[in-house]
């Protein structure tokens, strides 16, 4: 059985030891819905450049080139998607080659622009953006 | 007074009216009306005879009345109360101010950071100071100790002629090493290379600045941002300096400032690699903008109205929007300060801990020492103590932790939890000296001798002072910026604005939190959140501070917690901890038989039934007496509303905690709220 005790100066600290069984019964407290953080795509269809999933891609030295290329891809209606954005991606890649340590993971192999998926970008500065240290 | 009487009269009149019969009431009214309308005229009429003297009704009464009116207004006796520091006013001193009975007021909870930073003023010269003997003779004792140290030092030098040369040589080597390590880098080499006009200027190169320039670049992709920092490094993260960096097995990794993250992958301290940043000379020309960092430069003041920042050599930089994120500097205790300034031997061995240079110094010092003392029982002190103890275990190094409180994190965690944590810290191998202060420091036998308040003396090779930080508000006075007298830091509003076009974020910002009041927070996530917010507002946003920042700490393998909101030990708390299940008999049997294999234990179970039942009883008793606060949630309450939450060894639930805080409800049973955190699961 869970039990409770008062500790500390003037007994101001209440301590409850709760068993697992006690906590299995659903809580009587309901919290309001958390604010939905927008993902990569905003409700109006635009790209959310603040999305942590982009890592530092949109804010780095090649940020402008990246945004141009990715926006073109996002709004592209060609088939396959993004095939009309070749030039922009090429410009972006040229830019990124100037910063090997910053973009080292992404430049090595990926030649296939149409399959470029920003979610796969796993830049090292992601973890610094996480406000919760151990949340994933 | 008069109004009340007047109103009372009216009330009485009206009551009387209501009580009487209608006829009486009417007559009453009539009389009243007559009364009201009776006008006393003092003017003359045509019929009046001007020659006739107006009969003086009652000269005497008039004269009396006149006298009464003419009586001078006499000021009441002032009786000023003497406020002298040595002689407090007598308790019965006259005061016309309403007296608040302080016993009735609930004690106001304060955060450690909100406590008035005691600026120690020189004691007033009092003829008969009936203060403690100690206060009177403290200076004398310290002087005596220093004298003793000096004489000892002299004796040492006199007695050991040859060794002296060696010592001196070694000192020189050490000094050389120190100098080479501590030489700050200036990049660009001259301030002339720094652009003199930038759209975005960030003063300070820490976490808040980093978050700000990221937010600025997100909103304005072609932004040109200039960061000015007095450090020699590009923006880096501070938390691993007292945690992960010490768990490194590889000395090379430490040199490169690489550490292993919680998920196993390695990274270095810097937020961005060096080639992320553009050179100062290219910042303005580059059409796509960029972020340039000027390292080794200090801003002395700002001309806020004209929007100009001045460097220490007088170089002026114009800006459109500016962020002040100058952070905080570690505090030094007086007793160490005095000893350090008088004895260079002491000075070498006493260190502060804040930036990368400090980390490198302490790391080197620790490698070369047999024992280390850490002064301070808060986050930094406790984390360092655990990290050093863990690192020093193999080589039998002694780590002492000395602090004034009665337990680690004494100002953050409730007493029971603080005590439990202290035991865990001790288990890590730290010699914890609680309720202790250092009252004397001297250099003896090549080591540092620390004299403690309980009379003991310990001898260590190095001492690290980790007693807190002071916000860096050096630019405030000359720039005309307001500083909070109690909390310290620059005063800003909820949008982090100090003046027009000037924002402040991080450790040095004293901001208004609409839910929790005015505060100043010194945590990493707070710097990220406020830096980002400032960056958003600098690029046209008008967002208030809403997203509550969190903080965390790790003290060895058993203790790790995350927290959010106002977490102050003086607030009433409700802690809900996970208790083992009632059906815990197999465990008792396993521990009793020492057999880990369940099949064997079950076979023995029937034999040992009686024994195990007895053991159960004992186990339960044990549980009650020494509680295991392994996992749980602690709610901090202010007026029955949850203002802070600590997630004790439970992780990944910060979102729930944030919601509970945002809700601001008065819960009847916090155990029900605790259920939302699923503390029994991993």
mmCIF file of N, CA and C in Angstrom, chain B residues 167-290:
data_model
loop_
_atom_site.group_PDB
_atom_site.id
_atom_site.type_symbol
_atom_site.label_atom_id
_atom_site.label_comp_id
_atom_site.label_asym_id
_atom_site.label_seq_id
_atom_site.Cartn_x
_atom_site.Cartn_y
_atom_site.Cartn_z
ATOM 1 N N UNK B 167 62.902 24.417 -7.307
ATOM 2 C CA UNK B 167 61.497 24.865 -7.184
ATOM 3 C C UNK B 167 61.257 26.066 -8.078
ATOM 4 N N UNK B 168 62.239 26.968 -8.024
ATOM 5 C CA UNK B 168 62.068 28.193 -8.832
ATOM 6 C C UNK B 168 62.014 27.835 -10.305
ATOM 7 N N UNK B 169 62.874 26.905 -10.711
ATOM 8 C CA UNK B 169 62.882 26.509 -12.123
ATOM 9 C C UNK B 169 61.557 25.883 -12.508
ATOM 10 N N UNK B 170 61.119 24.987 -11.621
ATOM 11 C CA UNK B 170 59.847 24.312 -11.905
ATOM 12 C C UNK B 170 58.736 25.329 -12.017
ATOM 13 N N UNK B 171 58.810 26.276 -11.101
ATOM 14 C CA UNK B 171 57.774 27.329 -11.117
ATOM 15 C C UNK B 171 57.784 28.023 -12.451
ATOM 16 N N UNK B 172 59.001 28.324 -12.901
ATOM 17 C CA UNK B 172 59.101 29.052 -14.165
ATOM 18 C C UNK B 172 58.494 28.216 -15.274
ATOM 19 N N UNK B 173 58.780 26.919 -15.241
ATOM 20 C CA UNK B 173 58.229 26.046 -16.273
ATOM 21 C C UNK B 173 56.724 26.074 -16.235
ATOM 22 N N UNK B 174 56.255 25.913 -14.984
ATOM 23 C CA UNK B 174 54.792 25.907 -14.832
ATOM 24 C C UNK B 174 54.209 27.220 -15.305
ATOM 25 N N UNK B 175 54.915 28.289 -14.932
ATOM 26 C CA UNK B 175 54.418 29.603 -15.340
ATOM 27 C C UNK B 175 54.403 29.711 -16.846
ATOM 28 N N UNK B 176 55.466 29.190 -17.467
ATOM 29 C CA UNK B 176 55.534 29.249 -18.925
ATOM 30 C C UNK B 176 54.356 28.504 -19.510
ATOM 31 N N UNK B 177 54.135 27.310 -18.947
ATOM 32 C CA UNK B 177 53.029 26.512 -19.460
ATOM 33 C C UNK B 177 51.733 27.289 -19.321
ATOM 34 N N UNK B 178 51.576 27.851 -18.132
ATOM 35 C CA UNK B 178 50.348 28.601 -17.871
ATOM 36 C C UNK B 178 50.207 29.711 -18.883
ATOM 37 N N UNK B 179 51.303 30.432 -19.053
ATOM 38 C CA UNK B 179 51.223 31.576 -19.949
ATOM 39 C C UNK B 179 50.829 31.121 -21.345
ATOM 40 N N UNK B 180 51.455 30.037 -21.820
ATOM 41 C CA UNK B 180 51.153 29.625 -23.185
ATOM 42 C C UNK B 180 49.709 29.171 -23.302
ATOM 43 N N UNK B 181 49.197 28.560 -22.232
ATOM 44 C CA UNK B 181 47.823 28.107 -22.302
ATOM 45 C C UNK B 181 46.861 29.276 -22.192
ATOM 46 N N UNK B 182 47.220 30.210 -21.371
ATOM 47 C CA UNK B 182 46.252 31.257 -21.084
ATOM 48 C C UNK B 182 46.326 32.446 -22.022
ATOM 49 N N UNK B 183 47.208 32.395 -22.960
ATOM 50 C CA UNK B 183 47.281 33.543 -23.869
ATOM 51 C C UNK B 183 46.005 33.588 -24.689
ATOM 52 N N UNK B 184 45.243 34.621 -24.515
ATOM 53 C CA UNK B 184 43.995 34.666 -25.275
ATOM 54 C C UNK B 184 44.268 34.952 -26.748
ATOM 55 N N UNK B 185 43.483 34.317 -27.574
ATOM 56 C CA UNK B 185 43.638 34.497 -29.020
ATOM 57 C C UNK B 185 42.840 35.713 -29.444
ATOM 58 N N UNK B 186 43.457 36.511 -30.312
ATOM 59 C CA UNK B 186 42.723 37.658 -30.851
ATOM 60 C C UNK B 186 42.510 37.415 -32.340
ATOM 61 N N UNK B 187 41.261 37.224 -32.672
ATOM 62 C CA UNK B 187 40.967 36.957 -34.073
ATOM 63 C C UNK B 187 39.744 37.748 -34.477
ATOM 64 N N UNK B 188 39.802 38.698 -35.341
ATOM 65 C CA UNK B 188 40.939 39.135 -36.169
ATOM 66 C C UNK B 188 42.017 39.836 -35.341
ATOM 67 N N UNK B 189 43.245 39.895 -35.825
ATOM 68 C CA UNK B 189 44.349 40.420 -35.014
ATOM 69 C C UNK B 189 44.180 41.882 -34.617
ATOM 70 N N UNK B 190 43.565 42.678 -35.451
ATOM 71 C CA UNK B 190 43.332 44.067 -35.044
ATOM 72 C C UNK B 190 41.853 44.397 -35.193
ATOM 73 N N UNK B 191 41.404 45.324 -34.403
ATOM 74 C CA UNK B 191 39.986 45.665 -34.441
ATOM 75 C C UNK B 191 39.605 46.349 -35.744
ATOM 76 N N UNK B 192 40.587 46.803 -36.486
ATOM 77 C CA UNK B 192 40.276 47.455 -37.766
ATOM 78 C C UNK B 192 39.648 46.486 -38.741
ATOM 79 N N UNK B 193 39.915 45.182 -38.528
ATOM 80 C CA UNK B 193 39.344 44.172 -39.427
ATOM 81 C C UNK B 193 37.905 43.864 -39.101
ATOM 82 N N UNK B 194 37.442 44.349 -37.955
ATOM 83 C CA UNK B 194 36.046 44.085 -37.578
ATOM 84 C C UNK B 194 35.177 45.111 -38.296
ATOM 85 N N UNK B 195 34.081 44.673 -38.900
ATOM 86 C CA UNK B 195 33.201 45.633 -39.580
ATOM 87 C C UNK B 195 32.702 46.693 -38.606
ATOM 88 N N UNK B 196 32.607 47.933 -39.066
ATOM 89 C CA UNK B 196 32.192 48.999 -38.160
ATOM 90 C C UNK B 196 30.692 49.295 -38.246
ATOM 91 N N UNK B 197 30.008 48.515 -39.080
ATOM 92 C CA UNK B 197 28.563 48.695 -39.145
ATOM 93 C C UNK B 197 27.930 47.354 -39.518
ATOM 94 N N UNK B 198 27.126 46.848 -38.612
ATOM 95 C CA UNK B 198 26.484 45.547 -38.860
ATOM 96 C C UNK B 198 24.994 45.627 -38.530
ATOM 97 N N UNK B 199 24.192 44.838 -39.213
ATOM 98 C CA UNK B 199 22.768 44.831 -38.866
ATOM 99 C C UNK B 199 22.503 44.147 -37.520
ATOM 100 N N UNK B 200 23.210 43.036 -37.263
ATOM 101 C CA UNK B 200 22.986 42.303 -36.023
ATOM 102 C C UNK B 200 24.291 42.180 -35.256
ATOM 103 N N UNK B 201 24.287 42.685 -34.036
ATOM 104 C CA UNK B 201 25.480 42.598 -33.208
ATOM 105 C C UNK B 201 25.161 41.783 -31.968
ATOM 106 N N UNK B 202 25.945 40.736 -31.722
ATOM 107 C CA UNK B 202 25.722 39.916 -30.530
ATOM 108 C C UNK B 202 26.954 40.050 -29.646
ATOM 109 N N UNK B 203 26.742 40.558 -28.454
ATOM 110 C CA UNK B 203 27.870 40.757 -27.538
ATOM 111 C C UNK B 203 27.900 39.593 -26.574
ATOM 112 N N UNK B 204 28.954 38.800 -26.671
ATOM 113 C CA UNK B 204 29.012 37.590 -25.862
ATOM 114 C C UNK B 204 28.946 36.402 -26.802
ATOM 115 N N UNK B 205 29.783 35.402 -26.569
ATOM 116 C CA UNK B 205 29.845 34.289 -27.507
ATOM 117 C C UNK B 205 29.508 32.964 -26.862
ATOM 118 N N UNK B 206 28.473 32.944 -26.063
ATOM 119 C CA UNK B 206 28.115 31.708 -25.374
ATOM 120 C C UNK B 206 26.875 31.072 -25.970
ATOM 121 N N UNK B 207 26.200 30.294 -25.133
ATOM 122 C CA UNK B 207 25.036 29.534 -25.591
ATOM 123 C C UNK B 207 23.900 30.439 -26.045
ATOM 124 N N UNK B 208 23.650 31.503 -25.309
ATOM 125 C CA UNK B 208 22.543 32.399 -25.674
ATOM 126 C C UNK B 208 22.807 33.044 -27.029
ATOM 127 N N UNK B 209 24.054 33.440 -27.247
ATOM 128 C CA UNK B 209 24.406 34.037 -28.541
ATOM 129 C C UNK B 209 24.220 33.048 -29.670
ATOM 130 N N UNK B 210 24.649 31.822 -29.418
ATOM 131 C CA UNK B 210 24.515 30.798 -30.448
ATOM 132 C C UNK B 210 23.048 30.598 -30.814
ATOM 133 N N UNK B 211 22.213 30.437 -29.794
ATOM 134 C CA UNK B 211 20.792 30.232 -30.063
ATOM 135 C C UNK B 211 20.213 31.434 -30.788
ATOM 136 N N UNK B 212 20.699 32.618 -30.448
ATOM 137 C CA UNK B 212 20.182 33.826 -31.083
ATOM 138 C C UNK B 212 20.571 33.873 -32.554
ATOM 139 N N UNK B 213 21.830 33.592 -32.869
ATOM 140 C CA UNK B 213 22.181 33.723 -34.281
ATOM 141 C C UNK B 213 21.545 32.633 -35.123
ATOM 142 N N UNK B 214 21.264 31.512 -34.496
ATOM 143 C CA UNK B 214 20.537 30.496 -35.229
ATOM 144 C C UNK B 214 19.120 30.956 -35.548
ATOM 145 N N UNK B 215 18.489 31.577 -34.568
ATOM 146 C CA UNK B 215 17.128 32.063 -34.782
ATOM 147 C C UNK B 215 17.120 33.206 -35.795
ATOM 148 N N UNK B 216 18.128 34.058 -35.729
ATOM 149 C CA UNK B 216 18.199 35.179 -36.670
ATOM 150 C C UNK B 216 18.363 34.657 -38.085
ATOM 151 N N UNK B 217 19.245 33.694 -38.252
ATOM 152 C CA UNK B 217 19.484 33.138 -39.589
ATOM 153 C C UNK B 217 18.271 32.374 -40.096
ATOM 154 N N UNK B 218 17.503 31.797 -39.169
ATOM 155 C CA UNK B 218 16.306 31.086 -39.601
ATOM 156 C C UNK B 218 15.292 32.051 -40.163
ATOM 157 N N UNK B 219 15.145 33.174 -39.476
ATOM 158 C CA UNK B 219 14.133 34.129 -39.907
ATOM 159 C C UNK B 219 14.622 34.989 -41.069
ATOM 160 N N UNK B 220 15.911 35.272 -41.066
ATOM 161 C CA UNK B 220 16.496 36.154 -42.074
ATOM 162 C C UNK B 220 17.697 35.441 -42.669
ATOM 163 N N UNK B 221 17.487 34.649 -43.725
ATOM 164 C CA UNK B 221 18.563 33.781 -44.189
ATOM 165 C C UNK B 221 19.810 34.508 -44.665
ATOM 166 N N UNK B 222 19.668 35.754 -45.074
ATOM 167 C CA UNK B 222 20.860 36.459 -45.555
ATOM 168 C C UNK B 222 21.403 37.427 -44.510
ATOM 169 N N UNK B 223 21.061 37.172 -43.266
ATOM 170 C CA UNK B 223 21.468 38.085 -42.205
ATOM 171 C C UNK B 223 22.982 38.125 -42.054
ATOM 172 N N UNK B 224 23.474 39.303 -41.679
ATOM 173 C CA UNK B 224 24.901 39.470 -41.400
ATOM 174 C C UNK B 224 25.032 39.685 -39.900
ATOM 175 N N UNK B 225 25.605 38.703 -39.254
ATOM 176 C CA UNK B 225 25.661 38.712 -37.800
ATOM 177 C C UNK B 225 27.104 38.797 -37.329
ATOM 178 N N UNK B 226 27.372 39.709 -36.400
ATOM 179 C CA UNK B 226 28.710 39.798 -35.820
ATOM 180 C C UNK B 226 28.634 39.438 -34.344
ATOM 181 N N UNK B 227 29.442 38.470 -33.942
ATOM 182 C CA UNK B 227 29.492 38.061 -32.539
ATOM 183 C C UNK B 227 30.822 38.539 -31.969
ATOM 184 N N UNK B 228 30.775 39.215 -30.821
ATOM 185 C CA UNK B 228 32.018 39.661 -30.182
ATOM 186 C C UNK B 228 32.133 38.943 -28.846
ATOM 187 N N UNK B 229 33.231 38.229 -28.658
ATOM 188 C CA UNK B 229 33.426 37.510 -27.402
ATOM 189 C C UNK B 229 34.814 37.775 -26.852
ATOM 190 N N UNK B 230 34.929 37.819 -25.527
ATOM 191 C CA UNK B 230 36.253 38.027 -24.943
ATOM 192 C C UNK B 230 36.984 36.702 -24.770
ATOM 193 N N UNK B 231 36.309 35.602 -25.080
ATOM 194 C CA UNK B 231 36.970 34.300 -24.987
ATOM 195 C C UNK B 231 37.760 34.031 -26.250
ATOM 196 N N UNK B 232 38.595 33.007 -26.181
ATOM 197 C CA UNK B 232 39.425 32.662 -27.330
ATOM 198 C C UNK B 232 38.794 31.565 -28.160
ATOM 199 N N UNK B 233 37.578 31.206 -27.822
ATOM 200 C CA UNK B 233 36.945 30.085 -28.511
ATOM 201 C C UNK B 233 35.660 30.521 -29.182
ATOM 202 N N UNK B 234 35.321 29.772 -30.213
ATOM 203 C CA UNK B 234 34.013 29.962 -30.821
ATOM 204 C C UNK B 234 32.959 29.449 -29.848
ATOM 205 N N UNK B 235 31.689 29.781 -30.054
ATOM 206 C CA UNK B 235 30.666 29.370 -29.081
ATOM 207 C C UNK B 235 30.684 27.866 -28.798
ATOM 208 N N UNK B 236 30.688 27.551 -27.508
ATOM 209 C CA UNK B 236 30.741 26.137 -27.108
ATOM 210 C C UNK B 236 29.762 25.903 -25.967
ATOM 211 N N UNK B 237 29.503 24.618 -25.704
ATOM 212 C CA UNK B 237 28.560 24.282 -24.651
ATOM 213 C C UNK B 237 29.293 24.016 -23.342
ATOM 214 N N UNK B 238 28.682 24.493 -22.272
ATOM 215 C CA UNK B 238 29.346 24.415 -20.971
ATOM 216 C C UNK B 238 29.059 23.158 -20.144
ATOM 217 N N UNK B 239 27.839 22.586 -20.192
ATOM 218 C CA UNK B 239 27.541 21.456 -19.298
ATOM 219 C C UNK B 239 28.527 20.297 -19.353
ATOM 220 N N UNK B 240 29.015 19.884 -20.526
ATOM 221 C CA UNK B 240 29.921 18.731 -20.487
ATOM 222 C C UNK B 240 31.230 19.003 -19.753
ATOM 223 N N UNK B 241 31.587 20.268 -19.538
ATOM 224 C CA UNK B 241 32.854 20.565 -18.866
ATOM 225 C C UNK B 241 32.913 19.985 -17.456
ATOM 226 N N UNK B 242 31.735 19.827 -16.828
ATOM 227 C CA UNK B 242 31.755 19.294 -15.469
ATOM 228 C C UNK B 242 31.199 17.879 -15.410
ATOM 229 N N UNK B 243 30.912 17.316 -16.568
ATOM 230 C CA UNK B 243 30.350 15.969 -16.567
ATOM 231 C C UNK B 243 31.059 15.063 -17.582
ATOM 232 N N UNK B 244 30.558 15.080 -18.805
ATOM 233 C CA UNK B 244 31.051 14.116 -19.798
ATOM 234 C C UNK B 244 32.544 14.235 -20.077
ATOM 235 N N UNK B 245 33.076 15.436 -20.036
ATOM 236 C CA UNK B 245 34.503 15.603 -20.361
ATOM 237 C C UNK B 245 35.392 14.838 -19.397
ATOM 238 N N UNK B 246 34.908 14.631 -18.174
ATOM 239 C CA UNK B 246 35.705 13.916 -17.185
ATOM 240 C C UNK B 246 35.582 12.408 -17.330
ATOM 241 N N UNK B 247 34.575 11.934 -18.055
ATOM 242 C CA UNK B 247 34.409 10.495 -18.204
ATOM 243 C C UNK B 247 35.231 9.941 -19.361
ATOM 244 N N UNK B 248 35.914 10.853 -20.067
ATOM 245 C CA UNK B 248 36.749 10.440 -21.182
ATOM 246 C C UNK B 248 37.906 9.578 -20.722
ATOM 247 N N UNK B 249 38.077 8.432 -21.378
ATOM 248 C CA UNK B 249 39.218 7.597 -21.048
ATOM 249 C C UNK B 249 40.453 8.078 -21.789
ATOM 250 N N UNK B 250 40.214 8.688 -22.946
ATOM 251 C CA UNK B 250 41.302 9.028 -23.861
ATOM 252 C C UNK B 250 41.800 10.452 -23.610
ATOM 253 N N UNK B 251 43.085 10.587 -23.327
ATOM 254 C CA UNK B 251 43.641 11.919 -23.070
ATOM 255 C C UNK B 251 43.619 12.787 -24.320
ATOM 256 N N UNK B 252 43.769 12.147 -25.480
ATOM 257 C CA UNK B 252 43.749 12.894 -26.738
ATOM 258 C C UNK B 252 42.397 13.554 -26.960
ATOM 259 N N UNK B 253 41.366 12.788 -26.609
ATOM 260 C CA UNK B 253 40.001 13.314 -26.795
ATOM 261 C C UNK B 253 39.805 14.570 -25.958
ATOM 262 N N UNK B 254 40.390 14.534 -24.757
ATOM 263 C CA UNK B 254 40.233 15.692 -23.880
ATOM 264 C C UNK B 254 40.899 16.909 -24.503
ATOM 265 N N UNK B 255 42.062 16.686 -25.098
ATOM 266 C CA UNK B 255 42.773 17.810 -25.718
ATOM 267 C C UNK B 255 41.963 18.405 -26.853
ATOM 268 N N UNK B 256 41.302 17.524 -27.599
ATOM 269 C CA UNK B 256 40.501 18.014 -28.732
ATOM 270 C C UNK B 256 39.115 18.443 -28.283
ATOM 271 N N UNK B 257 38.870 18.345 -26.992
ATOM 272 C CA UNK B 257 37.581 18.746 -26.418
ATOM 273 C C UNK B 257 36.433 17.924 -26.992
ATOM 274 N N UNK B 258 36.705 16.625 -27.087
ATOM 275 C CA UNK B 258 35.671 15.700 -27.575
ATOM 276 C C UNK B 258 35.129 14.925 -26.382
ATOM 277 N N UNK B 259 33.836 14.627 -26.411
ATOM 278 C CA UNK B 259 33.257 13.823 -25.340
ATOM 279 C C UNK B 259 32.200 12.902 -25.922
ATOM 280 N N UNK B 260 31.799 11.937 -25.130
ATOM 281 C CA UNK B 260 30.781 10.981 -25.577
ATOM 282 C C UNK B 260 29.433 11.418 -25.045
ATOM 283 N N UNK B 261 28.483 11.504 -25.952
ATOM 284 C CA UNK B 261 27.155 11.930 -25.533
ATOM 285 C C UNK B 261 26.402 10.770 -24.886
ATOM 286 N N UNK B 262 25.216 11.110 -24.335
ATOM 287 C CA UNK B 262 24.411 10.112 -23.651
ATOM 288 C C UNK B 262 23.986 8.988 -24.588
ATOM 289 N N UNK B 263 23.925 9.282 -25.921
ATOM 290 C CA UNK B 263 23.496 8.240 -26.856
ATOM 291 C C UNK B 263 24.680 7.477 -27.457
ATOM 292 N N UNK B 264 25.876 7.737 -26.958
ATOM 293 C CA UNK B 264 27.033 6.973 -27.409
ATOM 294 C C UNK B 264 27.896 7.654 -28.448
ATOM 295 N N UNK B 265 27.306 8.568 -29.209
ATOM 296 C CA UNK B 265 28.102 9.184 -30.270
ATOM 297 C C UNK B 265 29.010 10.262 -29.686
ATOM 298 N N UNK B 266 30.085 10.516 -30.413
ATOM 299 C CA UNK B 266 31.062 11.499 -29.942
ATOM 300 C C UNK B 266 30.858 12.816 -30.632
ATOM 301 N N UNK B 267 31.165 13.873 -29.908
ATOM 302 C CA UNK B 267 31.151 15.184 -30.529
ATOM 303 C C UNK B 267 32.060 16.094 -29.722
ATOM 304 N N UNK B 268 32.362 17.248 -30.299
ATOM 305 C CA UNK B 268 33.180 18.175 -29.529
ATOM 306 C C UNK B 268 32.291 19.256 -28.915
ATOM 307 N N UNK B 269 32.935 20.095 -28.102
ATOM 308 C CA UNK B 269 32.173 21.076 -27.328
ATOM 309 C C UNK B 269 31.554 22.167 -28.184
ATOM 310 N N UNK B 270 32.111 22.373 -29.353
ATOM 311 C CA UNK B 270 31.694 23.547 -30.125
ATOM 312 C C UNK B 270 30.380 23.299 -30.835
ATOM 313 N N UNK B 271 29.558 24.303 -30.836
ATOM 314 C CA UNK B 271 28.255 24.178 -31.468
ATOM 315 C C UNK B 271 28.378 24.001 -32.967
ATOM 316 N N UNK B 272 29.332 24.729 -33.567
ATOM 317 C CA UNK B 272 29.530 24.631 -35.011
ATOM 318 C C UNK B 272 31.024 24.502 -35.285
ATOM 319 N N UNK B 273 31.391 23.760 -36.327
ATOM 320 C CA UNK B 273 32.818 23.690 -36.667
ATOM 321 C C UNK B 273 33.305 25.056 -37.146
ATOM 322 N N UNK B 274 34.605 25.219 -37.166
ATOM 323 C CA UNK B 274 35.167 26.539 -37.474
ATOM 324 C C UNK B 274 34.756 27.079 -38.829
ATOM 325 N N UNK B 275 34.588 26.202 -39.811
ATOM 326 C CA UNK B 275 34.293 26.750 -41.140
ATOM 327 C C UNK B 275 32.835 27.185 -41.304
ATOM 328 N N UNK B 276 32.052 27.009 -40.271
ATOM 329 C CA UNK B 276 30.687 27.553 -40.308
ATOM 330 C C UNK B 276 30.742 29.079 -40.325
ATOM 331 N N UNK B 277 31.713 29.603 -39.617
ATOM 332 C CA UNK B 277 31.784 31.048 -39.440
ATOM 333 C C UNK B 277 32.527 31.706 -40.586
ATOM 334 N N UNK B 278 32.079 32.892 -40.921
ATOM 335 C CA UNK B 278 32.720 33.635 -42.002
ATOM 336 C C UNK B 278 33.735 34.593 -41.383
ATOM 337 N N UNK B 279 34.713 34.972 -42.167
ATOM 338 C CA UNK B 279 35.728 35.891 -41.631
ATOM 339 C C UNK B 279 35.133 37.286 -41.477
ATOM 340 N N UNK B 280 35.599 37.975 -40.446
ATOM 341 C CA UNK B 280 35.079 39.318 -40.167
ATOM 342 C C UNK B 280 35.215 40.232 -41.385
ATOM 343 N N UNK B 281 36.328 40.089 -42.097
ATOM 344 C CA UNK B 281 36.590 40.980 -43.224
ATOM 345 C C UNK B 281 35.631 40.718 -44.385
ATOM 346 N N UNK B 282 35.038 39.513 -44.431
ATOM 347 C CA UNK B 282 34.176 39.176 -45.567
ATOM 348 C C UNK B 282 32.695 39.305 -45.246
ATOM 349 N N UNK B 283 32.412 39.613 -44.001
ATOM 350 C CA UNK B 283 31.009 39.560 -43.562
ATOM 351 C C UNK B 283 30.101 40.472 -44.368
ATOM 352 N N UNK B 284 30.518 41.716 -44.520
ATOM 353 C CA UNK B 284 29.606 42.692 -45.126
ATOM 354 C C UNK B 284 29.467 42.475 -46.639
ATOM 355 N N UNK B 285 30.576 42.072 -47.280
ATOM 356 C CA UNK B 285 30.497 41.942 -48.740
ATOM 357 C C UNK B 285 29.670 40.741 -49.167
ATOM 358 N N UNK B 286 29.683 39.686 -48.342
ATOM 359 C CA UNK B 286 29.029 38.447 -48.748
ATOM 360 C C UNK B 286 27.531 38.656 -48.924
ATOM 361 N N UNK B 287 27.019 38.411 -50.130
ATOM 362 C CA UNK B 287 25.596 38.672 -50.356
ATOM 363 C C UNK B 287 24.669 37.808 -49.507
ATOM 364 N N UNK B 288 25.136 36.605 -49.209
ATOM 365 C CA UNK B 288 24.293 35.746 -48.386
ATOM 366 C C UNK B 288 24.534 35.914 -46.901
ATOM 367 N N UNK B 289 25.320 36.896 -46.549
ATOM 368 C CA UNK B 289 25.555 37.163 -45.132
ATOM 369 C C UNK B 289 26.344 36.049 -44.467
ATOM 370 N N UNK B 290 26.151 35.879 -43.181
ATOM 371 C CA UNK B 290 26.864 34.847 -42.436
ATOM 372 C C UNK B 290 27.051 35.277 -40.999
#
